[in-house]
N, CA, C and O of each residue as an XYZ file, in Angstrom:
692
protein
N     -41.133     39.369     62.839
C     -40.381     38.700     63.874
C     -39.869     37.482     63.401
O     -40.593     36.576     62.989
N     -38.506     37.422     63.452
C     -37.681     36.247     62.705
C     -37.621     34.955     63.788
O     -37.113     35.141     64.893
N     -37.980     34.084     63.542
C     -37.732     32.722     64.538
C     -37.265     31.508     63.325
O     -37.869     31.033     62.363
N     -35.915     31.286     63.886
C     -35.257     30.341     62.949
C     -35.184     31.025     61.410
O     -34.920     32.202     61.165
N     -35.436     30.153     60.620
C     -35.414     30.906     58.978
C     -36.828     31.468     58.498
O     -37.098     31.763     57.334
N     -37.690     31.566     59.603
C     -38.971     32.173     59.155
C     -39.271     33.548     59.515
O     -39.180     33.774     60.721
N     -39.569     34.418     58.853
C     -40.493     35.680     59.112
C     -41.643     35.694     59.348
O     -42.405     35.285     58.472
N     -42.142     36.139     60.530
C     -43.657     36.135     60.967
C     -44.030     37.595     60.786
O     -43.314     38.588     60.911
N     -45.377     37.495     60.448
C     -45.805     39.033     60.241
C     -47.136     38.926     61.362
O     -47.486     37.859     61.866
N     -47.681     40.027     61.589
C     -48.870     40.013     62.222
C     -49.981     39.519     61.615
O     -50.309     39.852     60.477
N     -50.619     38.706     62.327
C     -51.740     37.701     61.661
C     -52.681     38.613     60.790
O     -52.984     38.310     59.636
N     -53.151     39.823     61.461
C     -53.751     40.940     60.524
C     -53.421     41.316     59.285
O     -54.248     41.855     58.550
N     -51.960     41.032     58.852
C     -51.583     41.672     57.766
C     -51.480     40.453     56.866
O     -50.867     40.697     55.826
N     -51.893     39.272     56.983
C     -52.010     38.066     56.313
C     -52.932     37.025     56.839
O     -52.686     35.910     57.298
N     -54.178     37.727     56.644
C     -55.371     36.234     57.349
C     -55.501     35.491     56.338
O     -56.125     34.466     56.615
N     -55.087     35.587     54.973
C     -55.353     34.356     54.035
C     -54.473     33.362     54.477
O     -54.606     32.299     53.871
N     -53.624     33.383     55.338
C     -52.451     32.238     55.525
C     -52.993     31.132     56.551
O     -52.372     30.098     56.798
N     -54.465     31.541     57.227
C     -55.007     31.189     58.344
C     -56.409     30.513     57.953
O     -57.207     31.245     57.368
N     -56.776     29.231     58.211
C     -58.023     28.458     57.901
C     -59.020     29.190     58.424
O     -58.933     29.708     59.538
N     -60.098     29.295     57.622
C     -61.690     29.985     57.939
C     -62.054     29.937     59.591
O     -62.432     30.865     60.306
N     -61.810     28.556     59.929
C     -62.688     28.469     61.405
C     -61.705     28.962     62.372
O     -62.041     28.970     63.556
N     -60.603     29.352     62.058
C     -59.790     29.894     63.133
C     -59.580     31.395     62.593
O     -59.142     32.194     63.421
N     -59.812     31.806     61.455
C     -59.809     33.160     61.114
C     -60.734     34.063     62.133
O     -60.334     35.022     62.793
N     -62.133     33.497     62.100
C     -62.966     33.997     62.828
C     -62.645     34.380     64.190
O     -63.431     35.186     64.688
N     -61.438     33.899     65.088
C     -61.343     33.857     66.417
C     -59.867     34.464     66.615
O     -59.255     34.292     67.669
N     -59.331     35.193     65.519
C     -57.823     35.402     65.738
C     -57.992     37.062     66.423
O     -58.791     37.945     66.111
N     -56.969     37.055     67.395
C     -56.876     38.459     67.900
C     -55.358     39.088     67.393
O     -54.309     38.476     67.194
N     -55.601     40.276     67.287
C     -54.408     40.676     66.797
C     -53.047     40.611     67.979
O     -51.893     40.338     67.650
N     -53.368     40.839     68.996
C     -52.270     40.785     69.811
C     -51.865     39.375     70.308
O     -52.607     38.549     70.839
N     -50.364     39.243     69.998
C     -50.057     37.659     70.232
C     -49.963     36.602     69.228
O     -49.610     35.451     69.489
N     -50.299     37.043     68.045
C     -50.365     36.079     67.087
C     -49.787     36.614     65.775
O     -50.118     37.692     65.280
N     -48.870     35.742     65.244
C     -48.232     35.788     64.184
C     -48.355     34.996     63.031
O     -48.942     33.947     63.298
N     -47.980     35.107     61.677
C     -48.313     34.031     60.712
C     -46.928     34.105     59.970
O     -46.306     35.165     59.905
N     -46.440     32.852     59.377
C     -45.529     32.811     58.511
C     -45.877     31.513     57.452
O     -46.158     30.363     57.788
N     -45.784     31.993     56.241
C     -45.991     30.775     54.925
C     -44.914     29.729     55.149
O     -43.769     29.984     55.523
N     -45.415     28.487     54.871
C     -44.258     27.560     54.931
C     -44.669     26.502     53.510
O     -45.788     26.493     52.997
N     -43.634     25.751     53.094
C     -43.959     24.549     52.197
C     -44.693     23.555     52.670
O     -44.195     22.793     53.499
N     -46.175     23.364     52.170
C     -47.078     22.932     53.011
C     -46.680     21.167     53.112
O     -47.331     20.351     53.764
N     -45.361     20.849     52.227
C     -44.662     19.554     52.409
C     -44.084     19.210     53.515
O     -44.007     18.062     53.952
N     -43.529     20.485     54.153
C     -42.960     20.271     55.502
C     -43.593     20.822     56.497
O     -42.979     21.628     57.195
N     -44.806     20.543     56.750
C     -45.943     20.977     57.800
C     -45.499     19.944     58.663
O     -45.330     20.462     59.767
N     -45.213     18.678     58.702
C     -45.164     17.684     59.628
C     -43.889     18.261     60.660
O     -42.885     18.873     60.297
N     -44.158     17.977     61.645
C     -43.030     18.672     62.805
C     -41.809     18.412     62.777
O     -41.031     19.344     62.980
N     -41.348     17.226     62.549
C     -39.815     16.821     62.400
C     -39.170     17.411     61.102
O     -38.068     17.957     61.063
N     -40.086     17.206     59.959
C     -39.626     17.950     58.677
C     -39.421     19.459     58.932
O     -38.364     20.057     58.733
N     -40.669     20.043     59.440
C     -40.520     21.206     59.643
C     -39.811     21.851     60.421
O     -39.484     22.937     59.943
N     -39.316     21.598     61.712
C     -38.403     21.912     62.515
C     -36.878     21.942     61.827
O     -36.065     22.865     61.887
N     -36.748     20.725     61.192
C     -35.207     20.552     61.039
C     -34.993     21.384     59.343
O     -33.883     21.626     58.870
N     -36.061     21.650     58.783
C     -36.043     22.618     57.561
C     -35.847     24.195     57.916
O     -35.111     24.982     57.321
N     -36.683     24.462     59.028
C     -36.689     25.929     59.094
C     -35.990     26.298     60.356
O     -36.134     27.374     60.936
N     -35.159     25.239     60.765
C     -34.269     25.641     62.090
C     -34.950     26.208     63.067
O     -34.653     27.320     63.504
N     -36.137     25.352     63.599
C     -36.993     25.614     64.801
C     -36.837     24.680     65.800
O     -36.952     23.477     65.565
N     -36.510     25.251     67.229
C     -36.389     24.252     67.963
C     -37.794     23.343     68.264
O     -38.955     23.727     68.123
N     -37.330     22.059     68.707
C     -38.858     21.353     68.955
C     -39.409     21.806     70.401
O     -40.554     21.494     70.728
N     -38.681     22.453     71.152
C     -39.115     22.891     72.590
C     -40.113     23.896     72.482
O     -40.867     24.196     73.407
N     -40.121     24.622     70.910
C     -41.139     25.637     71.000
C     -42.275     25.433     70.030
O     -43.137     26.277     69.786
N     -42.170     23.915     69.366
C     -42.871     23.683     68.548
C     -43.959     22.971     69.034
O     -43.690     21.843     69.448
N     -45.312     23.391     69.104
C     -46.331     22.608     69.792
C     -47.462     22.109     68.751
O     -47.772     22.828     67.801
N     -48.113     20.753     68.983
C     -48.824     19.989     68.310
C     -50.204     20.199     68.901
O     -50.367     20.381     70.108
N     -51.101     20.171     68.102
C     -52.630     20.236     68.569
C     -52.872     18.763     67.718
O     -52.596     18.536     66.540
N     -53.440     17.913     68.659
C     -54.205     16.589     68.707
C     -55.685     16.481     68.697
O     -56.210     17.129     69.603
N     -56.514     15.829     67.908
C     -57.793     15.842     68.401
C     -57.863     14.387     69.058
O     -56.977     13.560     68.839
N     -58.804     14.158     69.757
C     -59.029     12.907     70.235
C     -60.598     12.676     70.527
O     -61.364     13.552     70.927
N     -60.883     11.535     70.293
C     -62.696     11.289     70.332
C     -62.577     10.381     71.730
O     -61.844      9.432     72.011
N     -63.524     11.021     72.419
C     -63.964     10.008     73.561
C     -64.988      9.649     73.747
O     -65.854     10.435     73.362
N     -65.400      8.579     74.282
C     -66.464      7.782     74.535
C     -66.814      7.158     75.940
O     -65.977      6.574     76.628
N     -68.243      7.353     76.328
C     -68.688      6.702     77.334
C     -70.215      6.396     77.225
O     -71.074      7.269     77.109
N     -70.441      5.102     77.275
C     -71.807      4.468     76.708
C     -72.079      4.963     75.451
O     -71.271      4.771     74.542
N     -73.167      5.610     75.258
C     -73.541      5.929     73.736
C     -73.136      7.333     73.431
O     -73.314      7.809     72.309
N     -72.581      8.022     74.436
C     -71.937      9.248     74.106
C     -70.515      9.393     73.430
O     -69.494      8.878     73.887
N     -70.571     10.041     72.464
C     -68.900     10.486     71.753
C     -68.787     11.785     71.663
O     -69.667     12.429     71.093
N     -67.536     12.473     72.283
C     -67.514     13.611     72.058
C     -65.966     13.850     71.660
O     -65.208     12.881     71.692
N     -65.487     15.117     71.288
C     -64.227     15.560     71.042
C     -63.486     16.387     71.926
O     -64.078     17.080     72.754
N     -62.009     16.382     71.813
C     -61.354     17.406     72.208
C     -60.046     17.617     72.026
O     -59.468     16.582     71.694
N     -59.252     18.696     72.128
C     -57.714     18.863     71.575
C     -56.916     18.904     72.581
O     -57.231     19.451     73.638
N     -55.815     18.344     72.383
C     -54.484     18.505     73.198
C     -53.505     18.999     72.779
O     -53.171     18.566     71.676
N     -52.843     19.793     73.228
C     -51.736     20.646     72.824
C     -50.606     20.486     73.804
O     -50.522     20.820     74.986
N     -49.728     19.863     72.966
C     -48.393     19.867     73.719
C     -47.046     19.829     72.999
O     -47.009     19.390     71.849
N     -45.976     20.248     73.582
C     -44.558     20.454     72.738
C     -43.979     19.373     72.099
O     -43.961     18.289     72.682
N     -43.519     19.489     71.031
C     -42.987     18.536     70.065
C     -42.112     17.357     70.836
O     -41.982     16.240     70.335
N     -41.580     17.692     71.990
C     -40.634     17.044     72.676
C     -41.402     16.180     73.622
O     -40.803     15.349     74.305
N     -42.781     16.341     73.702
C     -43.268     15.440     74.617
C     -44.591     14.713     74.026
O     -44.872     14.967     72.855
N     -45.405     13.845     74.737
C     -46.350     13.094     74.333
C     -47.723     13.039     75.482
O     -47.690     12.548     76.610
N     -48.740     13.612     74.893
C     -50.080     13.437     75.737
C     -50.229     12.102     76.179
O     -50.002     11.209     75.362
N     -50.578     11.806     77.347
C     -50.903     10.861     77.982
C     -52.440     10.669     77.796
O     -53.290     10.808     78.676
N     -52.636     10.336     76.537
C     -54.226     10.235     76.162
C     -54.930      9.170     76.796
O     -56.052      9.390     77.251
N     -54.292      7.791     76.901
C     -55.127      6.660     77.679
C     -55.137      6.721     79.180
O     -55.836      5.955     79.843
N     -54.423      7.560     79.671
C     -54.573      7.834     81.354
C     -54.859      9.296     81.530
O     -56.053      9.564     81.660
N     -53.988     10.327     81.563
C     -54.585     11.399     82.359
C     -55.763     12.015     81.518
O     -56.777     12.514     82.006
N     -55.421     11.883     79.952
C     -56.647     12.808     79.104
C     -58.017     11.969     79.269
O     -59.126     12.461     79.472
N     -57.759     10.823     79.160
C     -59.038      9.920     79.271
C     -59.697     10.437     80.687
O     -60.780     11.012     80.804
N     -58.836     10.113     81.662
C     -59.573     10.276     83.123
C     -60.298     11.916     83.278
O     -61.408     12.169     83.747
N     -59.420     12.762     82.800
C     -59.841     13.946     82.897
C     -61.012     14.337     82.429
O     -61.756     15.063     83.089
N     -61.353     13.819     81.027
C     -62.327     13.763     80.062
C     -63.400     12.893     80.526
O     -64.294     12.672     79.709
N     -63.493     12.308     81.782
C     -64.293     11.250     82.079
C     -65.016     10.291     81.084
O     -66.202      9.963     81.031
N     -63.985      9.951     80.335
C     -64.078      8.918     78.936
C     -64.122      7.451     79.649
O     -63.544      7.222     80.711
N     -64.708      6.710     79.090
C     -64.374      5.194     79.176
C     -63.440      4.549     78.221
O     -62.756      3.571     78.523
N     -63.430      5.125     77.057
C     -62.546      4.885     76.089
C     -62.156      6.143     75.189
O     -63.008      7.000     74.954
N     -60.920      6.242     74.711
C     -60.324      7.381     74.032
C     -59.300      6.909     72.987
O     -58.514      5.964     73.047
N     -59.509      7.789     72.036
C     -58.234      7.482     70.751
C     -58.041      8.730     70.154
O     -58.650      9.731     70.534
N     -57.307      8.730     69.329
C     -56.804      9.859     68.489
C     -57.899      9.646     67.255
O     -58.016      8.579     66.652
N     -58.568     10.668     67.022
C     -59.719     11.098     66.154
C     -59.242     10.711     64.612
O     -58.261     11.219     64.068
N     -60.054      9.784     64.044
C     -59.806      9.404     62.534
C     -59.434     10.570     61.939
O     -60.142     11.537     62.220
N     -58.298     10.798     61.012
C     -58.117     11.845     60.075
C     -59.207     12.608     59.663
O     -59.285     13.829     59.793
N     -60.381     11.592     58.969
C     -61.394     12.208     58.173
C     -62.238     12.901     59.241
O     -62.587     14.071     59.085
N     -62.561     12.218     60.291
C     -63.454     13.025     61.163
C     -62.877     14.133     61.741
O     -63.524     15.180     61.781
N     -61.618     14.064     62.255
C     -61.070     15.663     62.551
C     -61.017     16.575     61.366
O     -61.252     17.748     61.660
N     -60.813     16.382     60.326
C     -60.778     17.360     59.146
C     -62.067     18.238     59.142
O     -62.201     19.462     59.162
N     -63.112     17.065     59.105
C     -64.675     17.651     58.906
C     -65.163     18.292     59.882
O     -65.943     19.237     59.763
N     -64.628     17.706     61.230
C     -65.290     18.694     62.445
C     -64.578     19.972     62.654
O     -65.105     20.995     63.092
N     -63.330     19.835     62.305
C     -62.617     21.056     62.507
C     -62.587     22.133     61.234
O     -62.498     23.355     61.348
N     -62.656     21.578     60.327
C     -62.667     22.676     59.005
C     -61.447     22.753     58.791
O     -61.189     23.699     58.046
N     -60.338     22.024     59.197
C     -59.120     22.467     58.998
C     -58.291     21.385     58.367
O     -58.650     20.219     58.534
N     -57.113     21.680     57.590
C     -56.303     20.405     57.236
C     -55.388     19.641     58.010
O     -54.580     20.182     58.765
N     -55.476     18.344     57.853
C     -54.738     17.451     58.752
C     -53.305     17.949     58.528
O     -52.780     18.268     57.461
N     -52.731     17.945     59.896
C     -51.298     18.264     59.844
C     -50.923     19.655     60.100
O     -49.790     20.086     60.317
N     -52.357     20.493     60.029
C     -52.223     21.944     60.094
C     -53.281     22.583     61.244
O     -53.491     23.784     61.415
N     -54.034     21.205     62.161
C     -54.930     21.707     62.950
C     -54.449     22.680     64.073
O     -53.408     22.335     64.632
N     -55.080     23.927     64.527
C     -55.026     24.882     65.321
C     -55.751     24.601     66.571
O     -56.784     23.952     66.406
N     -55.494     24.894     67.648
C     -56.175     25.240     68.863
C     -57.243     26.407     68.666
O     -58.335     26.258     69.214
N     -57.041     27.378     68.037
C     -57.652     28.483     67.948
C     -58.543     28.199     66.568
O     -58.093     27.886     65.465
N     -60.045     28.415     66.976
C     -61.166     28.209     66.327
C     -61.642     26.873     65.981
O     -62.078     26.582     64.867
N     -61.529     25.914     67.159
C     -61.983     24.669     67.073
C     -63.211     24.846     67.612
O     -63.500     25.821     68.306
N     -64.205     23.665     67.242
C     -65.764     23.802     67.780
C     -65.752     24.247     69.185
O     -64.882     23.886     69.978
N     -66.909     25.181     69.544
C     -66.852     25.874     70.954
C     -67.194     24.920     71.712
O     -67.186     25.374     72.856
N     -67.597     23.465     71.724
C     -68.016     22.523     72.987
C     -66.726     21.709     73.028
O     -66.737     20.669     73.687
N     -65.905     21.982     72.556
C     -64.762     21.005     72.524
C     -63.968     21.688     73.571
O     -63.801     22.906     73.635
N     -63.366     20.567     74.602
C     -62.119     21.119     75.814
C     -61.098     21.159     74.885
O     -60.968     20.358     73.958
N     -60.167     22.357     75.205
C     -58.714     22.378     74.634
C     -57.901     22.320     75.705
O     -57.952     23.263     76.495
N     -57.033     21.271     75.947
C     -56.245     20.859     77.044
C     -55.135     21.149     76.538
O     -54.734     20.693     75.467
N     -54.393     22.106     77.407
C     -52.940     22.812     77.252
C     -52.035     22.198     78.263
O     -52.199     22.312     79.478
N     -50.932     21.448     77.609
C     -49.913     20.874     78.682
C     -49.317     21.958     79.239
O     -49.091     22.953     78.551
N     -49.008     21.901     80.474
C     -48.228     23.225     81.393
C     -46.835     23.459     80.733
O     -46.324     24.575     80.647
N     -46.229     22.239     80.247
C     -44.899     22.743     79.512
C     -44.983     23.380     78.262
O     -43.949     23.728     77.693
N     -46.097     23.576     77.763
C     -46.609     24.573     76.560
C     -46.517     25.868     77.236
O     -45.640     26.614     76.800
N     -47.277     26.324     78.266
C     -47.457     27.655     78.823
C     -46.161     28.145     79.759
O     -46.060     29.280     80.223
N     -45.305     27.200     79.924
C     -43.822     27.452     80.363
C     -43.052     28.182     79.536
O     -42.116     28.802     80.040
N     -43.298     28.265     78.023
C     -42.652     29.093     76.829
C     -43.271     30.175     76.926
O     -44.372     30.292     77.464
N     -42.468     31.291     76.290
C     -43.154     32.455     75.999
C     -43.886     32.628     74.817
O     -44.610     33.623     74.769
N     -43.851     31.872     73.852
C     -44.348     31.673     72.558
C     -44.274     30.205     72.125
O     -43.313     29.525     72.483
N     -45.115     29.762     71.473
C     -44.875     28.485     70.514
C     -45.644     28.622     69.031
O     -46.547     29.356     68.629
N     -44.943     27.686     68.486
C     -45.495     27.760     66.996
C     -46.295     26.671     66.863
O     -45.925     25.625     67.396
N     -47.288     26.704     66.278
C     -48.574     25.758     65.927
C     -49.221     25.823     64.658
O     -49.022     26.782     63.912
N     -49.887     24.997     64.389
C     -50.581     24.947     63.243
C     -51.619     26.263     62.748
O     -52.019     27.077     63.580
N     -51.883     26.324     61.713
C     -52.666     27.627     61.397
C     -53.987     27.294     60.667
O     -54.760     28.080     60.118
N     -54.070     25.959     60.783
C     -55.731     25.238     60.060
C     -55.273     24.865     58.799
O     -56.011     24.060     58.231
N     -54.077     25.278     58.070
C     -54.155     24.835     56.723
C     -52.351     24.559     56.790
O     -51.627     25.252     57.504
N     -51.913     23.605     56.048
C     -50.516     23.126     55.945
C     -49.402     23.992     55.417
O     -48.198     23.753     55.514
N     -50.087     25.239     54.729
C     -49.350     26.042     54.182
C     -48.527     27.215     54.943
O     -47.840     28.081     54.401
N     -48.748     27.047     56.244
C     -48.379     28.481     56.947
C     -48.502     27.676     58.775
O     -49.137     26.701     59.177
N     -47.648     28.569     59.424
C     -47.612     28.434     60.906
C     -47.901     29.748     61.873
O     -47.524     30.881     61.572
N     -48.667     29.404     63.144
C     -48.794     30.557     63.833
C     -47.508     30.701     64.674
O     -46.816     29.714     64.921
N     -47.230     31.796     65.063
C     -46.541     32.020     66.216
C     -47.409     32.588     67.383
O     -48.100     33.597     67.242
N     -47.343     31.996     68.347
C     -48.607     32.398     69.192
C     -48.145     32.562     70.834
O     -47.631     31.639     71.466
N     -48.418     33.860     71.376
C     -47.993     33.878     72.717
C     -48.745     33.025     73.559
O     -49.973     32.951     73.518
N     -48.010     32.377     74.327
C     -48.800     31.100     75.275
C     -49.972     31.693     76.268
O     -50.818     30.968     76.791
N     -49.897     33.093     76.447
C     -51.148     33.820     77.250
C     -52.275     33.655     76.462
O     -53.363     33.515     77.021
N     -52.170     33.647     74.904
C     -52.941     33.686     74.227
C     -53.673     32.012     74.323
O     -54.858     31.804     74.582
N     -52.954     31.276     74.132
C     -53.525     29.748     74.127
C     -54.233     29.811     75.750
O     -55.453     29.697     75.872
N     -53.625     29.942     76.568
C     -54.170     29.821     77.988
C     -55.482     30.601     78.296
O     -56.237     30.374     79.241
N     -55.627     31.558     77.340
C     -57.011     32.209     77.676
C     -57.848     31.779     76.642
O     -58.857     32.483     76.591
N     -57.821     30.906     75.810
C     -58.946     30.091     75.155
C     -60.061     29.932     75.758
O     -60.102     29.503     76.911
N     -61.114     30.246     75.081
C     -62.489     30.054     75.834
C     -62.741     28.552     76.755
O     -63.098     28.445     77.928
N     -62.467     27.654     75.924
C     -62.682     26.357     76.361
C     -61.136     25.615     76.839
O     -60.982     24.431     77.138
N     -60.187     26.580     76.811
C     -58.689     25.945     77.227
C     -58.759     25.954     78.708
O     -59.355     26.651     79.529
N     -57.885     24.868     78.777
C     -57.556     24.470     80.452
C     -55.990     24.106     80.247
O     -55.523     23.513     79.275
N     -55.282     24.590     81.372
C     -54.000     24.173     81.104
C     -53.650     23.290     82.554
O     -53.668     23.703     83.713
N     -53.337     21.971     82.050
C     -52.599     20.967     83.013
C     -51.760     20.155     82.761
O     -51.442     20.220     81.574
N     -51.214     19.377     83.332
C     -50.143     18.447     83.222
C     -50.872     17.290     82.351
O     -51.684     16.565     82.927
N     -50.609     17.109     81.022
C     -51.216     15.757     80.381
C     -50.386     15.070     79.735
O     -50.771     14.267     78.884
N     -48.903     15.283     80.059
C     -47.962     14.635     79.538
C     -47.386     13.423     80.555
O     -47.469     13.477     81.782
N     -46.772     12.295     79.773
C     -46.352     11.461     80.999
C     -44.989     12.211     81.422
O     -44.367     13.003     80.713
N     -44.649     11.786     82.754
C     -43.593     12.161     83.139
C     -42.368     11.371     83.326
O     -41.341     11.911     83.738
């Protein structure tokens, strides 16, 4: 399947292009993978170089929530054209008193994935995965694969069906 300058193949044909934590949760239907230059994994550079529209490129960010002595983590999936309202909508939805983007070292350690390639597929089982409605308005989106050297082309039905996935409006309007 061709998208922009990338050729995606069924993920079952190239499982080595997906990080270990994500690999064990892959389904054959609705997931495709393509190798990329790891130096171009960051969204703006990736989209420009590979001629990918920002409105089908989705980012997965890890947030750290706190209330009293409890600390927990969640992921937010938003289109590259939007920003999650972390301090408002996301904080309130998670019932946190304080919330912030998780430190890079923490996100990498807890996910077992590379920073800049974190994918919502294969995150720890107890993490909420908040998927913005604008993501599921697309037929498919391109997200990280858990490594910086590839990207996944994912049917948004697959994202919406993630075990801890929840589709809601998490971006500022």
